[in-house]
Every structure is written in structure tokens, then in C-alpha cells.
PDB file of C-alpha atoms and ligand atoms in Angstrom:
ATOM      1  CA  MET W  43      34.387  40.062 -22.918  1.00 67.00           C
ATOM      2  CA  PRO W  44      37.276  42.401 -22.042  1.00 75.00           C
ATOM      3  CA  GLU W  45      36.349  45.967 -21.263  1.00 85.00           C
ATOM      4  CA  LEU W  46      36.833  48.337 -24.171  1.00 90.00           C
ATOM      5  CA  PHE W  47      39.546  50.873 -24.916  1.00 94.00           C
ATOM      6  CA  GLY W  48      41.494  50.831 -21.662  1.00 95.00           C
ATOM      7  CA  HIS W  49      38.399  51.189 -19.496  1.00 97.00           C
ATOM      8  CA  THR W  50      38.180  49.265 -16.211  1.00 97.00           C
ATOM      9  CA  ARG W  51      35.807  49.140 -13.226  1.00 98.00           C
ATOM     10  CA  ALA W  52      38.845  48.459 -11.020  1.00 98.00           C
ATOM     11  CA  ARG W  53      39.717  51.143  -8.495  1.00 98.00           C
ATOM     12  CA  ILE W  54      42.577  51.247  -6.009  1.00 98.00           C
ATOM     13  CA  ALA W  55      41.862  53.942  -3.432  1.00 98.00           C
ATOM     14  CA  ALA W  56      43.466  54.789  -0.102  1.00 95.00           C
ATOM     15  CA  ARG W  57      41.100  52.739   2.036  1.00 97.00           C
ATOM     16  CA  HIS W  58      39.418  50.377  -0.426  1.00 98.00           C
ATOM     17  CA  ALA W  59      39.989  48.519  -3.681  1.00 98.00           C
ATOM     18  CA  LEU W  60      37.805  46.882  -6.328  1.00 98.00           C
ATOM     19  CA  ILE W  61      39.427  44.307  -8.610  1.00 98.00           C
ATOM     20  CA  THR W  62      37.408  42.627 -11.363  1.00 98.00           C
ATOM     21  CA  PRO W  63      38.155  39.325 -13.148  1.00 98.00           C
ATOM     22  CA  HIS W  64      39.324  41.379 -16.177  1.00 97.00           C
ATOM     23  CA  ASN W  65      42.236  42.760 -14.157  1.00 97.00           C
ATOM     24  CA  HIS W  66      43.865  39.500 -13.040  1.00 98.00           C
ATOM     25  CA  VAL W  67      47.594  38.903 -13.504  1.00 98.00           C
ATOM     26  CA  ASN W  68      49.140  35.690 -12.158  1.00 98.00           C
ATOM     27  CA  SER W  69      51.861  35.249  -9.549  1.00 97.00           C
ATOM     28  CA  ILE W  70      54.010  32.232  -8.755  1.00 97.00           C
ATOM     29  CA  VAL W  71      53.360  31.328  -5.126  1.00 97.00           C
ATOM     30  CA  PRO W  72      55.580  28.729  -3.392  1.00 97.00           C
ATOM     31  CA  GLY W  73      53.674  25.537  -2.588  1.00 98.00           C
ATOM     32  CA  ILE W  74      51.092  25.954  -5.381  1.00 98.00           C
ATOM     33  CA  THR W  75      51.788  24.046  -8.609  1.00 98.00           C
ATOM     34  CA  GLY W  76      49.948  23.357 -11.857  1.00 98.00           C
ATOM     35  CA  ALA W  77      47.725  26.365 -11.238  1.00 98.00           C
ATOM     36  CA  THR W  78      47.359  30.050 -11.909  1.00 98.00           C
ATOM     37  CA  THR W  79      47.362  32.110  -8.741  1.00 98.00           C
ATOM     38  CA  VAL W  80      46.246  35.729  -8.420  1.00 98.00           C
ATOM     39  CA  VAL W  81      47.235  37.619  -5.284  1.00 98.00           C
ATOM     40  CA  LEU W  82      44.163  39.840  -5.045  1.00 98.00           C
ATOM     41  CA  ILE W  83      44.871  41.501  -1.699  1.00 98.00           C
ATOM     42  CA  ASN W  84      47.969  41.597   0.505  1.00 98.00           C
ATOM     43  CA  ALA W  85      50.281  43.929   2.437  1.00 98.00           C
ATOM     44  CA  ALA W  86      51.278  45.732  -0.777  1.00 97.00           C
ATOM     45  CA  LEU W  87      47.770  47.208  -0.785  1.00 97.00           C
ATOM     46  CA  GLY W  88      47.899  48.050   2.933  1.00 97.00           C
ATOM     47  CA  ALA W  89      46.050  44.950   4.164  1.00 98.00           C
ATOM     48  CA  LYS W  90      47.012  42.822   7.166  1.00 98.00           C
ATOM     49  CA  PHE W  91      45.919  39.612   5.428  1.00 98.00           C
ATOM     50  CA  ALA W  92      46.165  38.045   1.980  1.00 98.00           C
ATOM     51  CA  GLN W  93      43.414  36.898  -0.406  1.00 98.00           C
ATOM     52  CA  LEU W  94      44.391  34.654  -3.307  1.00 98.00           C
ATOM     53  CA  LEU W  95      42.450  33.043  -6.149  1.00 98.00           C
ATOM     54  CA  VAL W  96      43.871  29.718  -7.318  1.00 98.00           C
ATOM     55  CA  THR W  97      42.672  28.057 -10.553  1.00 98.00           C
ATOM     56  CA  PHE W  98      44.009  24.547 -10.964  1.00 98.00           C
ATOM     57  CA  GLN W  99      45.014  22.887 -14.209  1.00 97.00           C
ATOM     58  CA  ALA W 100      45.271  19.114 -14.716  1.00 94.00           C
ATOM     59  CA  ALA W 101      47.745  17.595 -12.231  1.00 94.00           C
ATOM     60  CA  GLY W 102      47.812  20.755 -10.109  1.00 97.00           C
ATOM     61  CA  GLY W 103      47.930  20.930  -6.354  1.00 98.00           C
ATOM     62  CA  ALA W 104      48.883  22.919  -3.275  1.00 98.00           C
ATOM     63  CA  ALA W 105      50.990  21.812  -0.319  1.00 98.00           C
ATOM     64  CA  LEU W 106      51.824  24.381   2.352  1.00 97.00           C
ATOM     65  CA  GLY W 107      54.109  23.778   5.312  1.00 96.00           C
ATOM     66  CA  ALA W 108      53.364  24.604   8.926  1.00 97.00           C
ATOM     67  CA  SER W 109      53.960  28.271   9.770  1.00 97.00           C
ATOM     68  CA  GLU W 110      52.597  31.152  11.826  1.00 98.00           C
ATOM     69  CA  VAL W 111      50.062  31.723   9.010  1.00 98.00           C
ATOM     70  CA  GLN W 112      46.516  30.335   9.208  1.00 98.00           C
ATOM     71  CA  THR W 113      44.609  29.654   5.990  1.00 98.00           C
ATOM     72  CA  PHE W 114      40.898  29.554   5.175  1.00 98.00           C
ATOM     73  CA  GLY W 115      40.024  28.072   1.784  1.00 98.00           C
ATOM     74  CA  TYR W 116      36.633  28.076  -0.004  1.00 98.00           C
ATOM     75  CA  LEU W 117      36.110  25.927  -3.076  1.00 98.00           C
ATOM     76  CA  LEU W 118      34.327  28.113  -5.630  1.00 98.00           C
ATOM     77  CA  SER W 119      34.040  25.364  -8.265  1.00 98.00           C
ATOM     78  CA  GLY W 120      35.186  21.830  -9.060  1.00 98.00           C
ATOM     79  CA  ASP W 121      36.341  19.274  -6.535  1.00 98.00           C
ATOM     80  CA  ALA W 122      39.543  18.249  -4.773  1.00 98.00           C
ATOM     81  CA  THR W 123      40.852  16.393  -1.737  1.00 98.00           C
ATOM     82  CA  VAL W 124      41.834  18.591   1.189  1.00 98.00           C
ATOM     83  CA  SER W 125      44.156  17.557   4.008  1.00 98.00           C
ATOM     84  CA  VAL W 126      44.714  19.635   7.127  1.00 97.00           C
ATOM     85  CA  GLY W 127      47.131  18.005   9.531  1.00 91.00           C
ATOM     86  CA  ARG W 128      45.754  14.458   9.770  1.00 93.00           C
ATOM     87  CA  ALA W 129      42.186  15.295   8.619  1.00 96.00           C
ATOM     88  CA  LYS W 130      41.463  14.444   4.967  1.00 97.00           C
ATOM     89  CA  GLN W 131      38.278  14.797   2.911  1.00 98.00           C
ATOM     90  CA  LYS W 132      37.070  14.988  -0.678  1.00 98.00           C
ATOM     91  CA  ILE W 133      35.352  18.349  -1.163  1.00 98.00           C
ATOM     92  CA  GLY W 134      33.186  20.005  -3.819  1.00 98.00           C
ATOM     93  CA  ALA W 135      31.995  23.522  -4.587  1.00 98.00           C
ATOM     94  CA  GLY W 136      30.816  25.337  -1.462  1.00 98.00           C
ATOM     95  CA  PHE W 137      33.030  23.334   0.890  1.00 98.00           C
ATOM     96  CA  TYR W 138      35.627  25.129   2.964  1.00 98.00           C
ATOM     97  CA  PHE W 139      38.602  24.345   5.201  1.00 98.00           C
ATOM     98  CA  TYR W 140      40.450  26.097   7.979  1.00 98.00           C
ATOM     99  CA  ALA W 141      44.118  25.253   8.588  1.00 98.00           C
ATOM    100  CA  PRO W 142      45.331  26.701  11.896  1.00 98.00           C
ATOM    101  CA  ALA W 143      48.813  28.197  12.223  1.00 98.00           C
ATOM    102  CA  GLY W 144      51.301  25.418  12.891  1.00 97.00           C
ATOM    103  CA  LYS W 145      49.514  22.835  10.701  1.00 97.00           C
ATOM    104  CA  THR W 146      50.380  21.704   7.179  1.00 97.00           C
ATOM    105  CA  TRP W 147      47.626  21.630   4.571  1.00 98.00           C
ATOM    106  CA  SER W 148      47.249  20.452   1.008  1.00 98.00           C
ATOM    107  CA  LEU W 149      44.827  20.254  -1.890  1.00 98.00           C
ATOM    108  CA  THR W 150      45.388  17.226  -4.096  1.00 98.00           C
ATOM    109  CA  ALA W 151      43.747  15.869  -7.263  1.00 98.00           C
ATOM    110  CA  PRO W 152      41.786  19.077  -7.989  1.00 98.00           C
ATOM    111  CA  SER W 153      39.561  18.723 -11.048  1.00 98.00           C
ATOM    112  CA  PRO W 154      40.961  20.781 -13.945  1.00 98.00           C
ATOM    113  CA  GLY W 155      39.534  24.313 -13.779  1.00 98.00           C
ATOM    114  CA  SER W 156      38.592  24.054 -10.111  1.00 98.00           C
ATOM    115  CA  GLN W 157      38.955  27.309  -8.199  1.00 98.00           C
ATOM    116  CA  VAL W 158      39.691  27.982  -4.543  1.00 98.00           C
ATOM    117  CA  MET W 159      39.666  31.349  -2.750  1.00 98.00           C
ATOM    118  CA  LEU W 160      42.224  31.542   0.060  1.00 98.00           C
ATOM    119  CA  PHE W 161      42.333  33.972   2.978  1.00 98.00           C
ATOM    120  CA  GLN W 162      45.576  33.967   4.951  1.00 98.00           C
ATOM    121  CA  LYS W 163      46.510  35.810   8.133  1.00 98.00           C
ATOM    122  CA  LYS W 164      49.315  35.555  10.666  1.00 98.00           C
ATOM    123  CA  TYR W 165      47.661  34.095  13.757  1.00 98.00           C
ATOM    124  CA  VAL W 166      47.646  36.244  16.898  1.00 98.00           C
ATOM    125  CA  PRO W 167      47.430  33.896  19.903  1.00 97.00           C
ATOM    126  CA  LEU W 168      45.267  34.818  22.878  1.00 97.00           C
ATOM    127  CA  ALA W 169      46.914  34.181  26.252  1.00 96.00           C
ATOM    128  CA  GLY W 170      45.163  31.405  28.174  1.00 96.00           C
ATOM    129  CA  THR W 171      43.104  30.256  25.159  1.00 97.00           C
ATOM    130  CA  PRO W 172      44.064  27.091  23.277  1.00 97.00           C
ATOM    131  CA  ALA W 173      44.676  27.629  19.534  1.00 95.00           C
ATOM    132  CA  PRO W 174      41.860  26.721  17.096  1.00 97.00           C
ATOM    133  CA  LYS W 175      41.615  23.255  15.586  1.00 97.00           C
ATOM    134  CA  ALA W 176      41.386  22.256  11.897  1.00 98.00           C
ATOM    135  CA  ILE W 177      37.962  22.471  10.230  1.00 98.00           C
ATOM    136  CA  ILE W 178      36.567  21.021   7.000  1.00 98.00           C
ATOM    137  CA  GLY W 179      32.937  21.944   6.317  1.00 98.00           C
ATOM    138  CA  ASP W 180      30.187  22.440   3.737  1.00 98.00           C
ATOM    139  CA  SER W 181      28.632  25.904   3.569  1.00 98.00           C
ATOM    140  CA  ALA W 182      25.347  24.315   2.370  1.00 98.00           C
ATOM    141  CA  LYS W 183      25.060  22.719   5.823  1.00 98.00           C
ATOM    142  CA  VAL W 184      25.719  25.916   7.787  1.00 98.00           C
ATOM    143  CA  LYS W 185      22.493  27.366   9.119  1.00 97.00           C
ATOM    144  CA  GLY W 186      22.127  31.062   8.354  1.00 97.00           C
ATOM    145  CA  GLY W 187      19.991  33.706   9.955  1.00 97.00           C
ATOM    146  CA  PRO W 188      18.467  37.096   9.170  1.00 97.00           C
ATOM    147  CA  PHE W 189      21.038  39.867   9.700  1.00 97.00           C
ATOM    148  CA  LEU W 190      19.791  42.194  12.450  1.00 95.00           C
ATOM    149  CA  GLY W 191      16.307  40.745  11.950  1.00 95.00           C
ATOM    150  CA  ASP W 192      16.077  41.361   8.186  1.00 96.00           C
ATOM    151  CA  PRO W 193      15.119  38.181   6.257  1.00 96.00           C
ATOM    152  CA  ALA W 194      16.271  39.843   2.994  1.00 97.00           C
ATOM    153  CA  ALA W 195      19.882  39.741   4.278  1.00 98.00           C
ATOM    154  CA  ASN W 196      20.915  36.257   5.388  1.00 98.00           C
ATOM    155  CA  LEU W 197      24.215  35.705   7.189  1.00 98.00           C
ATOM    156  CA  GLN W 198      26.081  32.385   7.489  1.00 98.00           C
ATOM    157  CA  VAL W 199      29.042  32.294   9.860  1.00 98.00           C
ATOM    158  CA  LEU W 200      31.480  29.628   8.648  1.00 98.00           C
ATOM    159  CA  LEU W 201      34.032  29.650  11.489  1.00 98.00           C
ATOM    160  CA  PRO W 202      33.183  29.184  15.177  1.00 98.00           C
ATOM    161  CA  ASP W 203      32.333  32.419  16.980  1.00 95.00           C
ATOM    162  CA  ALA W 204      34.939  31.715  19.679  1.00 97.00           C
ATOM    163  CA  PRO W 205      37.776  33.811  21.195  1.00 98.00           C
ATOM    164  CA  ALA W 206      40.449  31.415  19.896  1.00 98.00           C
ATOM    165  CA  PHE W 207      39.724  32.611  16.338  1.00 98.00           C
ATOM    166  CA  ASP W 208      41.222  35.953  15.289  1.00 98.00           C
ATOM    167  CA  MET W 209      39.543  35.819  11.872  1.00 98.00           C
ATOM    168  CA  ALA W 210      35.978  35.234  10.691  1.00 98.00           C
ATOM    169  CA  VAL W 211      34.709  34.219   7.250  1.00 98.00           C
ATOM    170  CA  ASN W 212      31.008  34.621   6.497  1.00 98.00           C
ATOM    171  CA  ILE W 213      28.595  34.428   3.572  1.00 98.00           C
ATOM    172  CA  PHE W 214      26.021  37.167   3.129  1.00 98.00           C
ATOM    173  CA  ALA W 215      23.077  36.405   0.792  1.00 98.00           C
ATOM    174  CA  TYR W 216      20.646  39.167  -0.181  1.00 98.00           C
ATOM    175  CA  GLN W 217      17.278  39.029  -1.862  1.00 98.00           C
ATOM    176  CA  PRO W 218      16.932  41.526  -4.753  1.00 98.00           C
ATOM    177  CA  GLY W 219      16.555  44.899  -3.045  1.00 98.00           C
ATOM    178  CA  GLY W 220      18.001  43.571   0.212  1.00 98.00           C
ATOM    179  CA  HIS W 221      20.705  45.770   1.703  1.00 98.00           C
ATOM    180  CA  LEU W 222      22.982  46.350   4.670  1.00 98.00           C
ATOM    181  CA  PRO W 223      20.792  48.110   7.230  1.00 97.00           C
ATOM    182  CA  PHE W 224      23.148  51.080   7.648  1.00 98.00           C
ATOM    183  CA  VAL W 225      26.489  52.414   6.437  1.00 98.00           C
ATOM    184  CA  GLU W 226      29.034  50.499   8.515  1.00 98.00           C
ATOM    185  CA  VAL W 227      32.212  52.196   9.735  1.00 98.00           C
ATOM    186  CA  HIS W 228      34.334  49.805  11.804  1.00 98.00           C
ATOM    187  CA  VAL W 229      37.843  48.907  12.850  1.00 98.00           C
ATOM    188  CA  MET W 230      37.690  45.460  11.235  1.00 98.00           C
ATOM    189  CA  GLU W 231      39.178  44.967   7.795  1.00 98.00           C
ATOM    190  CA  HIS W 232      37.396  43.015   5.026  1.00 98.00           C
ATOM    191  CA  GLY W 233      38.381  40.979   1.991  1.00 98.00           C
ATOM    192  CA  LEU W 234      35.379  39.989  -0.132  1.00 98.00           C
ATOM    193  CA  VAL W 235      34.474  38.110  -3.275  1.00 99.00           C
ATOM    194  CA  MET W 236      31.078  38.347  -4.961  1.00 98.00           C
ATOM    195  CA  LEU W 237      29.811  34.764  -5.313  1.00 98.00           C
ATOM    196  CA  GLY W 238      26.740  35.556  -7.384  1.00 98.00           C
ATOM    197  CA  GLY W 239      24.259  38.175  -8.482  1.00 98.00           C
ATOM    198  CA  GLN W 240      24.769  41.895  -8.748  1.00 98.00           C
ATOM    199  CA  GLY W 241      24.469  44.992  -6.645  1.00 98.00           C
ATOM    200  CA  VAL W 242      25.975  48.304  -5.717  1.00 98.00           C
ATOM    201  CA  TYR W 243      28.719  48.618  -3.109  1.00 98.00           C
ATOM    202  CA  ARG W 244      29.349  51.914  -1.392  1.00 98.00           C
ATOM    203  CA  LEU W 245      33.032  52.166  -0.351  1.00 98.00           C
ATOM    204  CA  GLU W 246      34.121  55.425   1.315  1.00 98.00           C
ATOM    205  CA  ASP W 247      32.457  58.102  -0.838  1.00 98.00           C
ATOM    206  CA  SER W 248      32.153  56.055  -4.041  1.00 98.00           C
ATOM    207  CA  TRP W 249      29.415  53.715  -5.309  1.00 98.00           C
ATOM    208  CA  TYR W 250      30.352  50.739  -7.501  1.00 98.00           C
ATOM    209  CA  PRO W 251      28.196  48.360  -9.561  1.00 98.00           C
ATOM    210  CA  VAL W 252      29.525  44.872  -8.683  1.00 98.00           C
ATOM    211  CA  GLN W 253      28.888  41.332  -9.882  1.00 98.00           C
ATOM    212  CA  ALA W 254      30.058  37.732  -9.411  1.00 98.00           C
ATOM    213  CA  GLY W 255      33.844  37.420  -9.422  1.00 98.00           C
ATOM    214  CA  ASP W 256      34.547  40.968  -8.232  1.00 98.00           C
ATOM    215  CA  VAL W 257      36.862  41.299  -5.246  1.00 99.00           C
ATOM    216  CA  ILE W 258      36.815  44.147  -2.717  1.00 99.00           C
ATOM    217  CA  TRP W 259      39.280  45.190  -0.024  1.00 98.00           C
ATOM    218  CA  MET W 260      37.955  47.400   2.757  1.00 98.00           C
ATOM    219  CA  ALA W 261      40.554  48.904   5.101  1.00 98.00           C
ATOM    220  CA  PRO W 262      39.679  49.548   8.758  1.00 98.00           C
ATOM    221  CA  TYR W 263      37.126  52.374   8.989  1.00 98.00           C
ATOM    222  CA  CYS W 264      36.197  52.233   5.289  1.00 98.00           C
ATOM    223  CA  ALA W 265      32.557  53.349   5.143  1.00 98.00           C
ATOM    224  CA  GLN W 266      30.628  50.453   3.556  1.00 98.00           C
ATOM    225  CA  TRP W 267      27.109  49.662   2.387  1.00 98.00           C
ATOM    226  CA  PHE W 268      25.616  47.207  -0.117  1.00 98.00           C
ATOM    227  CA  VAL W 269      22.324  46.811  -1.940  1.00 98.00           C
ATOM    228  CA  ALA W 270      21.471  43.775  -4.093  1.00 98.00           C
ATOM    229  CA  MET W 271      20.051  44.780  -7.473  1.00 98.00           C
ATOM    230  CA  GLY W 272      18.673  42.878 -10.437  1.00 95.00           C
ATOM    231  CA  LYS W 273      16.215  39.990 -10.524  1.00 96.00           C
ATOM    232  CA  THR W 274      18.312  37.325  -8.785  1.00 97.00           C
ATOM    233  CA  PRO W 275      19.697  37.142  -5.228  1.00 98.00           C
ATOM    234  CA  ALA W 276      23.263  38.344  -4.640  1.00 98.00           C
ATOM    235  CA  SER W 277      25.806  36.828  -2.296  1.00 98.00           C
ATOM    236  CA  TYR W 278      29.363  37.389  -1.146  1.00 98.00           C
ATOM    237  CA  LEU W 279      32.001  35.570   0.879  1.00 99.00           C
ATOM    238  CA  TYR W 280      34.024  37.813   3.162  1.00 99.00           C
ATOM    239  CA  TYR W 281      36.851  37.855   5.693  1.00 99.00           C
ATOM    240  CA  LYS W 282      37.157  39.972   8.801  1.00 98.00           C
ATOM    241  CA  ASP W 283      39.610  40.185  11.704  1.00 98.00           C
ATOM    242  CA  VAL W 284      37.945  39.644  15.073  1.00 98.00           C
ATOM    243  CA  ASN W 285      38.353  38.968  18.796  1.00 97.00           C
ATOM    244  CA  ARG W 286      41.596  40.752  19.628  1.00 97.00           C
ATOM    245  CA  SER W 287      42.496  43.622  21.958  1.00 94.00           C
ATOM    246  CA  ALA W 288      42.112  47.189  20.690  1.00 95.00           C
ATOM    247  CA  LEU W 289      45.613  48.058  21.944  1.00 94.00           C
TER     248      LEU W 289
HETATM  249  O1  UGY L 379      30.428  41.660   9.265  1.00 56.67           O
HETATM  250  C1  UGY L 379      30.396  42.767   8.725  1.00 56.67           C
HETATM  251  O2  UGY L 379      31.064  43.715   9.140  1.00 56.67           O
HETATM  252  C2  UGY L 379      29.520  42.955   7.504  1.00 56.67           C
HETATM  253  N1  UGY L 379      28.181  43.355   7.918  1.00 56.67           N
HETATM  254  N2  UGY L 379      30.097  43.917   6.575  1.00 56.67           N
HETATM  255  C3  UGY L 379      29.801  43.925   5.240  1.00 56.67           C
HETATM  256  O3  UGY L 379      29.019  43.095   4.767  1.00 56.67           O
HETATM  257  N3  UGY L 379      30.414  44.866   4.482  1.00 56.67           N
HETATM  258 MN1   MN L 380      31.529  45.243   7.638  1.00 56.67          MN
END
């Protein structure tokens, strides 16, 4: 149900943003057809990456050429066939793919209504380290672990923890009452989508009730903390930039 009388939970602040499903307006993005695409986060907000939500209609698809941009895609619902370079696989909800810079990728025959969340970043090569390879995986098969020893906060790392990668995408799952152990303040930037459940996100000096479908941008050094609330677990998928020189 739309929010009443011009009210919104959305907030665009200097170093963070919250965008709810009620706020979405579509963009036309080259390479994506038969779909509605919402550019949730990009340079216009101050970010150094882009986060897009694509909802396919019947006969939709995406076909992106090789460029300096790398793409991580996570299928939120439905199914489709993903191709990255020469790798090709039918995928369902919870599957993900990573297309390195310099490789073409496509999503074909998506089921009508299927949704994919994309994170895109210009790849920064690391001298002496070969570029990452294509990945197609299933998050259900990725072993998680307690975050800093807390079993109420489970972290799954979807991309290899290797110097070749300059971005990470993880899933955090919290039991009701589970929370980040401390208020993080760090140089890495985040793009995040709530996958399920509810909680409260602290961003800078504001606290926001959040739920499935909400998207958050955290700029470098945005103070951040989360607690899962309600009777069901809460989880989110999030991006961060990693593994590159401070200067
Ligand atoms: O990886 C992270 O920085 C993570 N702990 N941040 C977050 O969940 N807001
Ligand atoms: Mn963080």
C-alpha cells in the first residue's frame, strides 16, 4: 500500500540514503530490454558504484558488452539463463553471477516478474595480479559463519576473498535481536538491499526502521549499525569495495 499523504521513509542525506520500494521510478538502461530498471544508487548520489534493480516482463532480457565495468548479479526471484563469456547456466532465486571487466554477459529467458539486483563497478586492476574469472554460484551452497564469533549474525561471503577482486558482495543473516557488534566507521562504501525480515539501521546520526526491499547507500565513513527486530530473522545482501591501496 502506498504511504499516505506525501509521507515517505526515504531519506537522501550527505553520506547515506534509504530508498524504499514505494519510491521507485524506472530508467531505460542500454542493454536491458523487456524490463523495468531502477537505478537505485550511482554517481549522482556520490557513490563510486551503481546498484540497479531489474524486473523482467515476458520476453525480456539483458545483454551487456565487454567494458571496464564488472557486474555482480543476484537473482532475487524467478529464474533465467545467465551467460558470462563462455559459461552458461540456468539459475533460480538465490543464484548469483560475477562478470569480470572485459567479458560480455547476458540474462536470457527470464521468467516474467523475475528480479535481479545488479552491482556494477569500474574494475581497478592490481599490478602483478591476474584479473578475476567469471563466477556463477548458488548462495544456498555458500557456507556462512558467525560474524566475529556471534552465531546470531551469520555472514556469507559470495566472492572469493582474493586480492584480484576489488569488490565484495556478502549476505548477512541475523536472528531476531541479533545485531552488528559495534558501530562501524570505515573507508569502504556499501550498497545494500534488505532480503527479508525487519530491523533498525543506524546511519550517521539517524535510526531507520527497515524491511525487505529497502535499499541503503552508505558512503565511506558513514557510521553504521543494525539490529534485527520482529519475530523472524532478517537478512541483507551488500556490496563493498575492497583490496586496493589507500592512496
Ligand atoms: O562488511 C561490513 O563492513 C559489514 N559488517 N557492514 C555492515 O553490515 N553494515
Ligand atoms: Mn560495514
